[in-house]
Short mmCIF file of N, CA and C in Angstrom, two decimals:
data_model
loop_
_atom_site.label_atom_id
_atom_site.label_comp_id
_atom_site.label_asym_id
_atom_site.label_seq_id
_atom_site.Cartn_x
_atom_site.Cartn_y
_atom_site.Cartn_z
N UNK A 39 103.00 57.67 57.29
CA UNK A 39 104.03 57.13 56.41
C UNK A 39 104.61 58.28 55.59
N UNK A 40 105.91 58.35 55.58
CA UNK A 40 106.60 59.37 54.83
C UNK A 40 107.18 58.73 53.56
N UNK A 41 106.96 59.38 52.41
CA UNK A 41 107.46 58.86 51.14
C UNK A 41 108.37 59.91 50.52
N UNK A 42 109.55 59.45 50.09
CA UNK A 42 110.52 60.34 49.45
C UNK A 42 110.87 59.76 48.09
N UNK A 43 110.97 60.63 47.09
CA UNK A 43 111.31 60.20 45.74
C UNK A 43 112.65 60.82 45.36
N UNK A 44 113.63 59.98 45.07
CA UNK A 44 114.95 60.47 44.65
C UNK A 44 115.14 60.15 43.17
N UNK A 45 115.35 61.19 42.38
CA UNK A 45 115.53 61.01 40.93
C UNK A 45 116.83 61.69 40.50
N UNK A 46 117.33 61.24 39.35
CA UNK A 46 118.56 61.87 38.82
C UNK A 46 118.24 63.21 38.21
N UNK A 47 119.15 64.18 38.41
CA UNK A 47 119.00 65.50 37.80
C UNK A 47 119.13 65.39 36.29
N UNK A 48 120.16 64.65 35.84
CA UNK A 48 120.38 64.49 34.40
C UNK A 48 119.95 63.07 34.04
N UNK A 49 120.87 62.13 34.09
CA UNK A 49 120.55 60.71 33.88
C UNK A 49 121.58 59.88 34.61
N UNK A 50 121.24 58.63 34.85
CA UNK A 50 122.17 57.74 35.55
C UNK A 50 123.41 57.51 34.71
N UNK A 51 123.24 57.36 33.39
CA UNK A 51 124.37 57.09 32.50
C UNK A 51 125.32 58.29 32.44
N UNK A 52 124.76 59.50 32.53
CA UNK A 52 125.58 60.70 32.46
C UNK A 52 126.19 61.05 33.81
N UNK A 53 125.94 60.23 34.81
CA UNK A 53 126.53 60.46 36.13
C UNK A 53 125.84 61.55 36.91
N UNK A 54 124.55 61.74 36.65
CA UNK A 54 123.79 62.77 37.35
C UNK A 54 123.68 62.49 38.84
N UNK A 55 123.41 63.55 39.60
CA UNK A 55 123.26 63.42 41.04
C UNK A 55 121.78 63.25 41.38
N UNK A 56 121.52 62.55 42.48
CA UNK A 56 120.15 62.35 42.93
C UNK A 56 119.65 63.60 43.63
N UNK A 57 118.35 63.86 43.43
CA UNK A 57 117.69 64.98 44.13
C UNK A 57 116.29 64.54 44.52
N UNK A 58 115.69 65.23 45.45
CA UNK A 58 114.34 64.91 45.90
C UNK A 58 113.35 65.48 44.89
N UNK A 59 112.39 64.62 44.48
CA UNK A 59 111.36 65.04 43.52
C UNK A 59 110.02 65.21 44.25
N UNK A 60 109.15 66.00 43.67
CA UNK A 60 107.82 66.18 44.24
C UNK A 60 106.92 65.02 43.83
N UNK A 61 105.79 64.90 44.48
CA UNK A 61 104.82 63.84 44.17
C UNK A 61 104.32 63.99 42.73
N UNK A 62 104.09 65.22 42.29
CA UNK A 62 103.60 65.48 40.94
C UNK A 62 104.65 65.07 39.91
N UNK A 63 105.92 65.41 40.18
CA UNK A 63 107.00 65.03 39.27
C UNK A 63 107.13 63.51 39.20
N UNK A 64 107.00 62.87 40.35
CA UNK A 64 107.06 61.40 40.42
C UNK A 64 105.94 60.78 39.57
N UNK A 65 104.73 61.29 39.72
CA UNK A 65 103.60 60.77 38.95
C UNK A 65 103.82 60.96 37.45
N UNK A 66 104.37 62.09 37.06
CA UNK A 66 104.65 62.36 35.65
C UNK A 66 105.70 61.38 35.11
N UNK A 67 106.77 61.12 35.89
CA UNK A 67 107.81 60.17 35.48
C UNK A 67 107.21 58.77 35.31
N UNK A 68 106.37 58.36 36.26
CA UNK A 68 105.75 57.02 36.20
C UNK A 68 104.83 56.90 34.98
N UNK A 69 104.09 57.97 34.67
CA UNK A 69 103.20 57.96 33.51
C UNK A 69 104.01 57.86 32.21
N UNK A 70 105.10 58.60 32.13
CA UNK A 70 105.96 58.53 30.94
C UNK A 70 106.60 57.15 30.81
N UNK A 71 106.99 56.56 31.94
CA UNK A 71 107.63 55.24 31.93
C UNK A 71 106.73 54.17 31.33
N UNK A 72 105.41 54.27 31.58
CA UNK A 72 104.46 53.26 31.10
C UNK A 72 104.45 53.18 29.58
N UNK A 73 104.68 54.30 28.91
CA UNK A 73 104.61 54.35 27.44
C UNK A 73 105.93 54.04 26.76
N UNK A 74 107.02 53.99 27.53
CA UNK A 74 108.34 53.78 26.94
C UNK A 74 108.66 52.28 26.83
N UNK A 75 109.47 51.91 25.82
CA UNK A 75 109.95 50.52 25.77
C UNK A 75 110.90 50.28 26.95
N UNK A 76 111.05 49.05 27.34
CA UNK A 76 111.81 48.71 28.55
C UNK A 76 113.23 49.27 28.53
N UNK A 77 113.90 49.23 27.40
CA UNK A 77 115.30 49.69 27.36
C UNK A 77 115.43 51.21 27.52
N UNK A 78 114.32 51.94 27.42
CA UNK A 78 114.38 53.40 27.58
C UNK A 78 113.77 53.88 28.89
N UNK A 79 113.25 52.97 29.68
CA UNK A 79 112.60 53.34 30.94
C UNK A 79 113.60 53.76 32.01
N UNK A 80 113.07 54.44 32.99
CA UNK A 80 113.84 54.79 34.18
C UNK A 80 113.51 53.74 35.23
N UNK A 81 114.50 53.34 36.02
CA UNK A 81 114.31 52.27 36.99
C UNK A 81 114.47 52.80 38.40
N UNK A 82 113.65 52.26 39.31
CA UNK A 82 113.63 52.70 40.69
C UNK A 82 113.63 51.49 41.62
N UNK A 83 114.32 51.64 42.73
CA UNK A 83 114.25 50.62 43.78
C UNK A 83 113.52 51.24 44.97
N UNK A 84 112.91 50.39 45.77
CA UNK A 84 112.17 50.86 46.93
C UNK A 84 112.90 50.42 48.18
N UNK A 85 113.03 51.32 49.12
CA UNK A 85 113.66 51.01 50.40
C UNK A 85 112.77 51.56 51.50
N UNK A 86 112.25 50.68 52.34
CA UNK A 86 111.37 51.11 53.44
C UNK A 86 112.05 50.83 54.77
N UNK A 87 111.95 51.80 55.68
CA UNK A 87 112.55 51.67 57.00
C UNK A 87 111.46 51.92 58.03
N UNK A 88 111.36 51.00 58.99
CA UNK A 88 110.41 51.18 60.08
C UNK A 88 111.11 51.97 61.19
N UNK A 89 110.70 53.21 61.36
CA UNK A 89 111.31 54.09 62.36
C UNK A 89 110.34 54.26 63.52
N UNK A 90 110.44 53.37 64.52
CA UNK A 90 109.60 53.41 65.72
C UNK A 90 108.11 53.44 65.37
N UNK A 91 107.69 52.57 64.46
CA UNK A 91 106.28 52.49 64.09
C UNK A 91 105.91 53.38 62.92
N UNK A 92 106.76 54.30 62.54
CA UNK A 92 106.52 55.15 61.37
C UNK A 92 107.29 54.59 60.19
N UNK A 93 106.58 54.32 59.11
CA UNK A 93 107.22 53.75 57.93
C UNK A 93 107.75 54.87 57.06
N UNK A 94 109.03 54.80 56.73
CA UNK A 94 109.69 55.79 55.89
C UNK A 94 110.09 55.08 54.60
N UNK A 95 109.41 55.40 53.48
CA UNK A 95 109.68 54.74 52.19
C UNK A 95 110.41 55.69 51.26
N UNK A 96 111.40 55.14 50.56
CA UNK A 96 112.14 55.92 49.57
C UNK A 96 112.12 55.17 48.25
N UNK A 97 111.84 55.89 47.19
CA UNK A 97 111.94 55.36 45.84
C UNK A 97 113.16 56.03 45.23
N UNK A 98 114.14 55.22 44.86
CA UNK A 98 115.44 55.76 44.44
C UNK A 98 115.70 55.35 43.00
N UNK A 99 115.95 56.33 42.15
CA UNK A 99 116.26 56.03 40.75
C UNK A 99 117.64 55.39 40.68
N UNK A 100 117.76 54.40 39.80
CA UNK A 100 119.02 53.67 39.69
C UNK A 100 119.21 53.18 38.26
N UNK A 101 120.35 52.56 38.01
CA UNK A 101 120.61 52.01 36.68
C UNK A 101 119.84 50.70 36.53
N UNK A 102 119.71 50.24 35.29
CA UNK A 102 119.00 48.98 35.05
C UNK A 102 119.73 47.81 35.69
N UNK A 103 121.06 47.81 35.65
CA UNK A 103 121.84 46.72 36.25
C UNK A 103 121.61 46.65 37.76
N UNK A 104 121.63 47.81 38.42
CA UNK A 104 121.38 47.84 39.87
C UNK A 104 119.95 47.44 40.18
N UNK A 105 119.01 47.90 39.34
CA UNK A 105 117.61 47.52 39.53
C UNK A 105 117.44 46.01 39.40
N UNK A 106 118.08 45.40 38.41
CA UNK A 106 117.96 43.95 38.20
C UNK A 106 118.47 43.18 39.41
N UNK A 107 119.59 43.62 39.99
CA UNK A 107 120.11 42.96 41.20
C UNK A 107 119.13 43.12 42.36
N UNK A 108 118.63 44.34 42.56
CA UNK A 108 117.67 44.58 43.64
C UNK A 108 116.40 43.76 43.43
N UNK A 109 115.89 43.76 42.22
CA UNK A 109 114.65 43.05 41.92
C UNK A 109 114.80 41.54 42.15
N UNK A 110 115.93 41.00 41.77
CA UNK A 110 116.19 39.57 41.97
C UNK A 110 116.17 39.22 43.46
N UNK A 111 116.87 39.99 44.26
CA UNK A 111 116.90 39.75 45.71
C UNK A 111 115.52 39.96 46.32
N UNK A 112 114.80 40.96 45.83
CA UNK A 112 113.45 41.25 46.33
C UNK A 112 112.51 40.08 46.02
N UNK A 113 112.62 39.51 44.82
CA UNK A 113 111.78 38.37 44.43
C UNK A 113 112.06 37.14 45.30
N UNK A 114 113.33 36.91 45.61
CA UNK A 114 113.69 35.77 46.46
C UNK A 114 113.06 35.93 47.83
N UNK A 115 113.17 37.12 48.41
CA UNK A 115 112.56 37.38 49.72
C UNK A 115 111.04 37.21 49.67
N UNK A 116 110.42 37.70 48.60
CA UNK A 116 108.98 37.61 48.44
C UNK A 116 108.53 36.14 48.36
N UNK A 117 109.24 35.34 47.57
CA UNK A 117 108.87 33.93 47.42
C UNK A 117 109.06 33.16 48.72
N UNK A 118 110.12 33.47 49.46
CA UNK A 118 110.32 32.82 50.75
C UNK A 118 109.21 33.18 51.72
N UNK A 119 108.81 34.44 51.71
CA UNK A 119 107.74 34.90 52.59
C UNK A 119 106.42 34.22 52.21
N UNK A 120 106.13 34.09 50.92
CA UNK A 120 104.91 33.43 50.46
C UNK A 120 104.93 31.94 50.82
N UNK A 121 106.09 31.29 50.65
CA UNK A 121 106.21 29.86 50.97
C UNK A 121 106.02 29.61 52.46
N UNK A 122 106.39 30.58 53.29
CA UNK A 122 106.31 30.40 54.74
C UNK A 122 104.92 30.67 55.29
N UNK A 123 104.02 31.19 54.47
CA UNK A 123 102.67 31.46 54.95
C UNK A 123 102.00 30.16 55.36
N UNK A 124 101.36 30.16 56.50
CA UNK A 124 100.65 28.99 56.98
C UNK A 124 101.52 27.97 57.69
N UNK A 125 102.80 28.23 57.77
CA UNK A 125 103.71 27.31 58.46
C UNK A 125 103.94 27.83 59.87
N UNK A 126 103.76 26.97 60.83
CA UNK A 126 103.97 27.35 62.22
C UNK A 126 105.22 26.64 62.71
N UNK A 127 106.13 27.36 63.32
CA UNK A 127 107.36 26.79 63.85
C UNK A 127 107.21 26.60 65.35
N UNK A 128 107.42 25.38 65.79
CA UNK A 128 107.33 25.07 67.22
C UNK A 128 108.69 24.65 67.75
N UNK A 129 108.96 25.00 68.97
CA UNK A 129 110.19 24.57 69.61
C UNK A 129 110.05 23.11 70.02
N UNK A 130 111.11 22.34 69.90
CA UNK A 130 111.09 20.93 70.25
C UNK A 130 110.94 20.69 71.74
N UNK A 131 111.28 21.65 72.56
CA UNK A 131 111.18 21.44 74.01
C UNK A 131 109.89 22.03 74.60
N UNK A 132 108.91 22.29 73.73
CA UNK A 132 107.63 22.80 74.20
C UNK A 132 106.87 21.68 74.94
N UNK A 133 106.16 22.02 76.01
CA UNK A 133 105.41 21.05 76.80
C UNK A 133 104.18 20.59 76.02
N UNK A 134 103.82 19.28 76.19
CA UNK A 134 102.72 18.72 75.41
C UNK A 134 101.50 18.33 76.23
N UNK A 135 101.45 18.60 77.49
CA UNK A 135 100.34 18.26 78.39
C UNK A 135 100.05 16.76 78.40
N UNK A 136 101.06 15.96 78.14
CA UNK A 136 100.94 14.50 78.26
C UNK A 136 102.00 14.05 79.23
N UNK A 137 101.95 12.79 79.57
CA UNK A 137 102.96 12.29 80.50
C UNK A 137 104.33 12.14 79.84
N UNK A 138 104.37 12.24 78.48
CA UNK A 138 105.66 12.13 77.79
C UNK A 138 106.57 13.33 78.04
N UNK A 139 106.00 14.48 78.29
CA UNK A 139 106.82 15.63 78.61
C UNK A 139 106.86 16.66 77.50
N UNK A 140 107.84 16.58 76.61
CA UNK A 140 108.03 17.59 75.57
C UNK A 140 107.61 17.06 74.21
N UNK A 141 107.54 17.96 73.24
CA UNK A 141 107.17 17.60 71.88
C UNK A 141 108.18 16.61 71.28
N UNK A 142 109.45 16.80 71.56
CA UNK A 142 110.48 15.88 71.06
C UNK A 142 110.30 14.46 71.60
N UNK A 143 109.78 14.36 72.83
CA UNK A 143 109.57 13.04 73.42
C UNK A 143 108.42 12.31 72.74
N UNK A 144 107.44 13.05 72.20
CA UNK A 144 106.28 12.40 71.59
C UNK A 144 106.46 12.15 70.10
N UNK A 145 107.36 12.88 69.46
CA UNK A 145 107.58 12.71 68.01
C UNK A 145 108.52 11.54 67.77
N UNK A 146 108.14 10.71 66.82
CA UNK A 146 108.99 9.59 66.47
C UNK A 146 108.79 9.28 65.00
N UNK A 147 109.87 9.18 64.26
CA UNK A 147 109.75 8.91 62.83
C UNK A 147 110.03 7.45 62.48
N UNK A 148 110.25 6.61 63.49
CA UNK A 148 110.46 5.19 63.25
C UNK A 148 111.88 4.85 62.80
N UNK A 149 112.77 5.80 62.80
CA UNK A 149 114.15 5.57 62.37
C UNK A 149 115.07 5.74 63.57
N UNK A 150 115.93 4.75 63.77
CA UNK A 150 116.91 4.85 64.83
C UNK A 150 118.14 5.55 64.24
N UNK A 151 118.19 6.87 64.38
CA UNK A 151 119.24 7.67 63.74
C UNK A 151 120.62 7.34 64.26
N UNK A 152 120.73 7.03 65.53
CA UNK A 152 122.04 6.69 66.10
C UNK A 152 122.58 5.42 65.44
N UNK A 153 121.74 4.41 65.34
CA UNK A 153 122.17 3.14 64.73
C UNK A 153 122.50 3.34 63.24
N UNK A 154 121.72 4.15 62.57
CA UNK A 154 121.96 4.43 61.16
C UNK A 154 123.32 5.10 60.95
N UNK A 155 123.66 6.05 61.80
CA UNK A 155 124.95 6.73 61.69
C UNK A 155 126.11 5.78 62.00
N UNK A 156 125.93 4.94 63.01
CA UNK A 156 126.98 3.96 63.34
C UNK A 156 127.19 3.00 62.18
N UNK A 157 126.09 2.57 61.53
CA UNK A 157 126.20 1.69 60.36
C UNK A 157 126.98 2.36 59.24
N UNK A 158 126.71 3.64 59.01
CA UNK A 158 127.42 4.38 57.95
C UNK A 158 128.92 4.46 58.27
N UNK A 159 129.25 4.72 59.51
CA UNK A 159 130.66 4.82 59.91
C UNK A 159 131.34 3.47 59.76
N UNK A 160 130.67 2.41 60.17
CA UNK A 160 131.25 1.06 60.06
C UNK A 160 131.44 0.66 58.60
N UNK A 161 130.48 1.01 57.73
CA UNK A 161 130.60 0.69 56.31
C UNK A 161 131.78 1.44 55.70
N UNK A 162 131.97 2.68 56.09
CA UNK A 162 133.11 3.46 55.58
C UNK A 162 134.43 2.81 56.03
N UNK A 163 134.49 2.40 57.30
CA UNK A 163 135.70 1.75 57.80
C UNK A 163 135.95 0.43 57.09
N UNK A 164 134.87 -0.34 56.81
CA UNK A 164 135.01 -1.61 56.10
C UNK A 164 135.55 -1.38 54.69
N UNK A 165 135.03 -0.38 54.00
CA UNK A 165 135.51 -0.08 52.64
C UNK A 165 136.99 0.29 52.65
N UNK A 166 137.40 1.09 53.63
CA UNK A 166 138.81 1.47 53.74
C UNK A 166 139.69 0.24 53.99
N UNK A 167 139.23 -0.63 54.88
CA UNK A 167 139.99 -1.84 55.20
C UNK A 167 140.08 -2.76 53.98
N UNK A 168 138.97 -2.90 53.23
CA UNK A 168 138.98 -3.76 52.04
C UNK A 168 139.90 -3.21 50.95
N UNK A 169 139.90 -1.88 50.78
CA UNK A 169 140.74 -1.30 49.74
C UNK A 169 142.23 -1.44 50.07
N UNK A 170 142.60 -1.45 51.36
CA UNK A 170 144.01 -1.66 51.71
C UNK A 170 144.37 -3.15 51.67
N UNK A 171 143.37 -4.02 51.85
CA UNK A 171 143.61 -5.47 51.84
C UNK A 171 143.87 -5.96 50.42
N UNK A 172 142.94 -5.73 49.50
CA UNK A 172 143.05 -6.15 48.11
C UNK A 172 142.45 -5.05 47.23
N UNK A 173 142.99 -4.90 46.03
CA UNK A 173 142.50 -3.86 45.13
C UNK A 173 141.06 -4.12 44.67
N UNK A 174 140.63 -5.37 44.69
CA UNK A 174 139.29 -5.73 44.26
C UNK A 174 138.32 -5.93 45.43
N UNK A 175 138.75 -5.68 46.64
CA UNK A 175 137.92 -5.92 47.82
C UNK A 175 136.64 -5.10 47.85
N UNK A 176 136.73 -3.82 47.52
CA UNK A 176 135.56 -2.95 47.55
C UNK A 176 134.59 -3.34 46.44
N UNK A 177 135.13 -3.75 45.28
CA UNK A 177 134.26 -4.19 44.19
C UNK A 177 133.47 -5.43 44.60
N UNK A 178 134.12 -6.34 45.29
CA UNK A 178 133.45 -7.56 45.76
C UNK A 178 132.31 -7.18 46.72
N UNK A 179 132.57 -6.25 47.64
CA UNK A 179 131.55 -5.81 48.57
C UNK A 179 130.37 -5.20 47.83
N UNK A 180 130.65 -4.35 46.85
CA UNK A 180 129.58 -3.71 46.07
C UNK A 180 128.72 -4.74 45.35
N UNK A 181 129.36 -5.76 44.79
CA UNK A 181 128.61 -6.82 44.11
C UNK A 181 127.74 -7.58 45.11
N UNK A 182 128.27 -7.88 46.28
CA UNK A 182 127.49 -8.55 47.31
C UNK A 182 126.30 -7.69 47.74
N UNK A 183 126.54 -6.40 47.93
CA UNK A 183 125.48 -5.49 48.37
C UNK A 183 124.40 -5.32 47.30
N UNK A 184 124.78 -5.49 46.03
CA UNK A 184 123.83 -5.36 44.92
C UNK A 184 123.06 -6.66 44.69
N UNK A 185 123.32 -7.68 45.51
CA UNK A 185 122.60 -8.94 45.40
C UNK A 185 123.18 -9.89 44.36
N UNK A 186 124.42 -9.67 43.97
CA UNK A 186 125.06 -10.52 42.95
C UNK A 186 126.08 -11.46 43.59
N UNK A 187 125.71 -12.09 44.70
CA UNK A 187 126.64 -12.96 45.42
C UNK A 187 127.11 -14.12 44.57
N UNK A 188 126.21 -14.70 43.80
CA UNK A 188 126.56 -15.88 43.01
C UNK A 188 127.44 -15.53 41.80
N UNK A 189 127.31 -14.31 41.28
CA UNK A 189 128.07 -13.92 40.09
C UNK A 189 129.34 -13.14 40.43
N UNK A 190 129.49 -12.73 41.68
CA UNK A 190 130.58 -11.83 42.07
C UNK A 190 131.95 -12.36 41.69
N UNK A 191 132.24 -13.60 42.03
CA UNK A 191 133.58 -14.12 41.76
C UNK A 191 133.85 -14.23 40.27
N UNK A 192 132.86 -14.66 39.48
CA UNK A 192 133.10 -14.78 38.04
C UNK A 192 133.25 -13.40 37.39
N UNK A 193 132.46 -12.43 37.83
CA UNK A 193 132.57 -11.07 37.28
C UNK A 193 133.95 -10.49 37.57
N UNK A 194 134.38 -10.64 38.82
CA UNK A 194 135.69 -10.08 39.20
C UNK A 194 136.85 -10.81 38.53
N UNK A 195 136.76 -12.15 38.45
CA UNK A 195 137.87 -12.88 37.83
C UNK A 195 137.98 -12.53 36.35
N UNK A 196 136.85 -12.36 35.68
CA UNK A 196 136.88 -11.99 34.27
C UNK A 196 137.46 -10.58 34.10
N UNK A 197 137.03 -9.67 34.94
CA UNK A 197 137.51 -8.29 34.87
C UNK A 197 139.01 -8.22 35.15
N UNK A 198 139.45 -8.87 36.20
CA UNK A 198 140.87 -8.79 36.57
C UNK A 198 141.74 -9.59 35.61
N UNK A 199 141.19 -10.64 35.00
CA UNK A 199 141.95 -11.40 34.01
C UNK A 199 142.22 -10.51 32.79
N UNK A 200 141.19 -9.74 32.38
CA UNK A 200 141.37 -8.82 31.25
C UNK A 200 142.42 -7.76 31.58
N UNK A 201 142.36 -7.21 32.77
CA UNK A 201 143.35 -6.21 33.17
C UNK A 201 144.75 -6.79 33.18
N UNK A 202 144.87 -8.00 33.70
CA UNK A 202 146.16 -8.65 33.77
C UNK A 202 146.70 -8.92 32.37
N UNK A 203 145.82 -9.38 31.46
CA UNK A 203 146.22 -9.63 30.07
C UNK A 203 146.65 -8.34 29.38
N UNK A 204 145.94 -7.25 29.61
CA UNK A 204 146.32 -5.97 29.01
C UNK A 204 147.68 -5.53 29.51
N UNK A 205 147.91 -5.67 30.81
CA UNK A 205 149.18 -5.27 31.39
C UNK A 205 150.31 -6.13 30.82
N UNK A 206 150.05 -7.43 30.67
CA UNK A 206 151.05 -8.34 30.13
C UNK A 206 151.36 -7.99 28.69
N UNK A 207 150.33 -7.69 27.89
CA UNK A 207 150.54 -7.33 26.48
C UNK A 207 151.34 -6.05 26.36
N UNK A 208 151.06 -5.09 27.21
CA UNK A 208 151.79 -3.82 27.17
C UNK A 208 153.24 -4.04 27.59
N UNK A 209 153.46 -4.96 28.50
CA UNK A 209 154.82 -5.26 28.95
C UNK A 209 155.63 -5.87 27.83
N UNK A 210 154.99 -6.74 27.03
CA UNK A 210 155.70 -7.43 25.95
C UNK A 210 156.03 -6.51 24.79
N UNK A 211 155.32 -5.45 24.64
CA UNK A 211 155.56 -4.53 23.52
C UNK A 211 156.79 -3.77 23.69
#
């Protein structure tokens, strides 16, 4: 494994250029960083490249803003990798050594997805048809679906009577 340390000649804020540092210089910078408050520390990002089985790691000095962006993305990748531990992904067309054939043939969740989708499409079409038929058609359907069949007509007549009265009062003014 090859490790390279790139540090600023002057400082990141002063627009210094990056140069290669020795291992001893790197250790000294890290030791000094431990004693400094966070706002005065030097920040580094790590970039590792697998070059035909040889790992090439670079520690690159950067600004705090760039470090924060890198660290955030690095944490997301780390958490995803940790969450995926112990999870095995299988292809749905893998053979199952049963007479059913594939894994997809043996898995069943008890839901008829095709029928469910057709029901959703039909309900959407019904709502569209009711809204073009009468302005209160969709409201009536919603009341029926909520189990308020007996109260639906009285609720709607009261609501629409109030609307009609408001419109009439505004007209007379």
